[in-house]
Amino acid sequence: MRSMSIFAVVVVVFGFGWWQLAPREIGGRDSYFILSGTSMLPALQTGDLVVLRPASSYRVGEVAAYLTPQLKAPILHQIVGVNAGRYAFKGENNAFVDPSHPSQKEIIGRLWLNLGPMGRILLGLKKPALGAPLLGFAASFALWPKYRSRRRRLRRYGYET
């Protein structure tokens, strides 16, 4: 009975985490981006991992991302104005307003969470020099308890290891 309760708690916690954090690509509502560029310095830096969440409306002063047809990449800037359903954006570190003025439909979402240098860490894991040793460490860590419990069992029954 106790194991069933623990299982139920794990399922609920996992389900809540999925509902809150799942990426849009696999059924969630959030979008994840690793930033590049200096337009949002000092608040946001290259390599920061940000989580964007769609909203029913966006206000001046909020930081949001939109897709630009020219760059074919998401742009994360601050909303500085709204005119006839089109939003004006500007990077904190820029002296100019962005040339694109997206509609609400073209906005991906507002900045919900900044996970800081986590983006640089994830990019580093893609490099074989870092990813392979980490994978090896994780595998040995996962297998270690099985090896130790086998040694204990053998000792318990009088076998030397």
CSV table of C-alpha atoms in Angstrom, one decimal:
chain,number,residue,atom,x,y,z
A,1,MET,CA,0.0,0.0,0.0
A,2,ARG,CA,2.8,2.4,0.9
A,3,SER,CA,4.6,1.8,-2.5
A,4,MET,CA,1.3,2.6,-4.3
A,5,SER,CA,1.1,6.0,-2.4
A,6,ILE,CA,4.7,6.8,-3.3
A,7,PHE,CA,4.0,5.9,-6.9
A,8,ALA,CA,0.9,8.2,-7.0
A,9,VAL,CA,2.9,11.1,-5.5
A,10,VAL,CA,5.7,10.6,-8.1
A,11,VAL,CA,3.1,10.5,-10.9
A,12,VAL,CA,1.4,13.7,-9.7
A,13,VAL,CA,4.8,15.5,-9.2
A,14,PHE,CA,6.0,14.4,-12.7
A,15,GLY,CA,2.6,15.4,-14.2
A,16,PHE,CA,2.7,18.8,-12.6
A,17,GLY,CA,6.3,19.4,-13.7
A,18,TRP,CA,5.4,18.3,-17.3
A,19,TRP,CA,2.4,20.6,-17.3
A,20,GLN,CA,4.6,23.6,-16.1
A,21,LEU,CA,7.8,23.0,-18.0
A,22,ALA,CA,7.3,20.9,-21.1
A,23,PRO,CA,8.6,22.4,-24.3
A,24,ARG,CA,6.2,23.4,-27.0
A,25,GLU,CA,7.8,20.9,-29.4
A,26,ILE,CA,6.6,17.9,-27.3
A,27,GLY,CA,3.2,19.2,-26.3
A,28,GLY,CA,3.9,21.8,-23.6
A,29,ARG,CA,3.3,25.5,-23.8
A,30,ASP,CA,6.7,26.9,-23.2
A,31,SER,CA,9.5,27.7,-25.6
A,32,TYR,CA,13.2,27.4,-24.6
A,33,PHE,CA,16.0,29.5,-26.2
A,34,ILE,CA,19.7,29.9,-25.7
A,35,LEU,CA,20.4,33.6,-26.3
A,36,SER,CA,23.1,34.9,-28.6
A,37,GLY,CA,24.0,38.6,-29.1
A,38,THR,CA,24.5,41.6,-26.9
A,39,SER,CA,21.3,43.5,-27.5
A,40,MET,CA,19.8,42.8,-24.0
A,41,LEU,CA,23.0,43.4,-22.0
A,42,PRO,CA,23.4,43.7,-19.0
A,43,ALA,CA,20.2,41.9,-18.0
A,44,LEU,CA,20.5,39.0,-20.4
A,45,GLN,CA,23.8,37.7,-21.8
A,46,THR,CA,24.9,35.4,-24.6
A,47,GLY,CA,24.5,31.8,-23.5
A,48,ASP,CA,21.6,32.4,-21.1
A,49,LEU,CA,18.8,29.8,-21.3
A,50,VAL,CA,15.4,31.5,-21.2
A,51,VAL,CA,11.9,30.1,-21.0
A,52,LEU,CA,9.1,31.9,-22.8
A,53,ARG,CA,5.5,31.5,-22.1
A,54,PRO,CA,2.7,32.6,-24.4
A,55,ALA,CA,0.2,35.2,-23.0
A,56,SER,CA,-3.2,36.4,-24.0
A,57,SER,CA,-1.9,40.0,-24.1
A,58,TYR,CA,1.5,41.8,-24.0
A,59,ARG,CA,2.2,45.1,-22.4
A,60,VAL,CA,4.8,47.8,-22.9
A,61,GLY,CA,7.9,47.1,-20.8
A,62,GLU,CA,7.6,43.3,-21.0
A,63,VAL,CA,10.4,41.3,-22.5
A,64,ALA,CA,9.1,39.0,-25.3
A,65,ALA,CA,10.3,37.1,-28.3
A,66,TYR,CA,9.0,37.1,-31.8
A,67,LEU,CA,10.1,35.5,-35.1
A,68,THR,CA,11.4,37.8,-37.7
A,69,PRO,CA,11.1,36.8,-41.4
A,70,GLN,CA,14.4,38.6,-42.3
A,71,LEU,CA,16.6,36.6,-39.8
A,72,LYS,CA,14.4,33.5,-39.6
A,73,ALA,CA,15.3,33.4,-35.9
A,74,PRO,CA,13.6,34.5,-32.7
A,75,ILE,CA,14.4,38.0,-31.3
A,76,LEU,CA,14.1,38.6,-27.6
A,77,HIS,CA,13.7,42.3,-26.9
A,78,GLN,CA,11.6,44.6,-24.7
A,79,ILE,CA,8.2,45.9,-25.9
A,80,VAL,CA,8.4,49.7,-26.2
A,81,GLY,CA,5.2,50.5,-28.0
A,82,VAL,CA,1.9,49.2,-29.5
A,83,ASN,CA,0.2,50.8,-32.5
A,84,ALA,CA,-2.7,49.3,-34.4
A,85,GLY,CA,-2.1,45.8,-33.1
A,86,ARG,CA,1.6,45.9,-34.0
A,87,TYR,CA,4.3,45.8,-31.3
A,88,ALA,CA,7.5,47.9,-31.4
A,89,PHE,CA,10.5,46.2,-29.8
A,90,LYS,CA,14.0,47.4,-28.8
A,91,GLY,CA,17.0,45.8,-27.2
A,92,GLU,CA,18.1,47.3,-23.9
A,93,ASN,CA,21.6,47.7,-25.3
A,94,ASN,CA,20.4,49.0,-28.7
A,95,ALA,CA,20.0,52.7,-29.6
A,96,PHE,CA,17.3,51.9,-32.2
A,97,VAL,CA,13.8,50.3,-32.4
A,98,ASP,CA,13.6,47.0,-34.3
A,99,PRO,CA,12.6,47.4,-37.9
A,100,SER,CA,10.0,44.5,-37.6
A,101,HIS,CA,6.7,45.3,-35.9
A,102,PRO,CA,5.1,41.9,-35.2
A,103,SER,CA,1.4,41.3,-34.4
A,104,GLN,CA,0.4,39.4,-31.3
A,105,LYS,CA,0.1,36.2,-33.4
A,106,GLU,CA,3.8,36.5,-34.3
A,107,ILE,CA,5.0,36.8,-30.7
A,108,ILE,CA,6.3,33.5,-29.3
A,109,GLY,CA,5.9,34.5,-25.7
A,110,ARG,CA,7.0,36.7,-22.8
A,111,LEU,CA,10.1,36.0,-20.7
A,112,TRP,CA,8.9,33.8,-17.9
A,113,LEU,CA,12.2,32.4,-16.5
A,114,ASN,CA,15.9,33.1,-17.1
A,115,LEU,CA,18.0,30.1,-16.2
A,116,GLY,CA,21.2,32.1,-16.6
A,117,PRO,CA,24.4,30.2,-17.8
A,118,MET,CA,22.5,26.9,-18.1
A,119,GLY,CA,22.5,27.5,-21.9
A,120,ARG,CA,26.3,27.6,-22.0
A,121,ILE,CA,26.4,24.4,-20.0
A,122,LEU,CA,24.0,22.7,-22.4
A,123,LEU,CA,26.0,23.9,-25.4
A,124,GLY,CA,29.1,22.6,-23.7
A,125,LEU,CA,27.6,19.1,-23.3
A,126,LYS,CA,27.2,18.9,-27.1
A,127,LYS,CA,31.0,18.9,-27.4
A,128,PRO,CA,32.4,15.3,-27.3
A,129,ALA,CA,35.3,16.4,-25.0
A,130,LEU,CA,32.8,17.3,-22.3
A,131,GLY,CA,29.8,15.1,-23.1
A,132,ALA,CA,31.5,11.7,-23.3
A,133,PRO,CA,33.2,11.9,-19.8
A,134,LEU,CA,30.0,13.1,-18.3
A,135,LEU,CA,28.0,10.3,-19.9
A,136,GLY,CA,30.7,7.8,-18.6
A,137,PHE,CA,30.4,9.2,-15.1
A,138,ALA,CA,26.6,9.0,-15.2
A,139,ALA,CA,26.7,5.4,-16.3
A,140,SER,CA,29.2,4.4,-13.7
A,141,PHE,CA,27.2,6.2,-11.0
A,142,ALA,CA,24.0,4.4,-12.1
A,143,LEU,CA,25.7,1.0,-12.1
A,144,TRP,CA,27.6,1.4,-8.8
A,145,PRO,CA,24.8,0.5,-6.4
A,146,LYS,CA,24.3,-2.8,-8.2
A,147,TYR,CA,27.9,-3.7,-7.9
A,148,ARG,CA,28.0,-2.8,-4.1
A,149,SER,CA,24.8,-4.8,-3.3
A,150,ARG,CA,26.2,-7.8,-5.2
A,151,ARG,CA,29.4,-7.7,-3.1
A,152,ARG,CA,27.4,-7.4,0.1
A,153,ARG,CA,25.3,-10.4,-0.8
A,154,LEU,CA,28.4,-12.5,-1.6
A,155,ARG,CA,30.0,-11.6,1.7
A,156,ARG,CA,26.8,-12.4,3.6
A,157,TYR,CA,26.9,-16.0,2.3
A,158,GLY,CA,30.5,-16.5,3.0
A,159,TYR,CA,32.1,-15.8,-0.4
A,160,GLU,CA,35.1,-13.5,-0.6
A,161,THR,CA,35.2,-10.7,-3.2
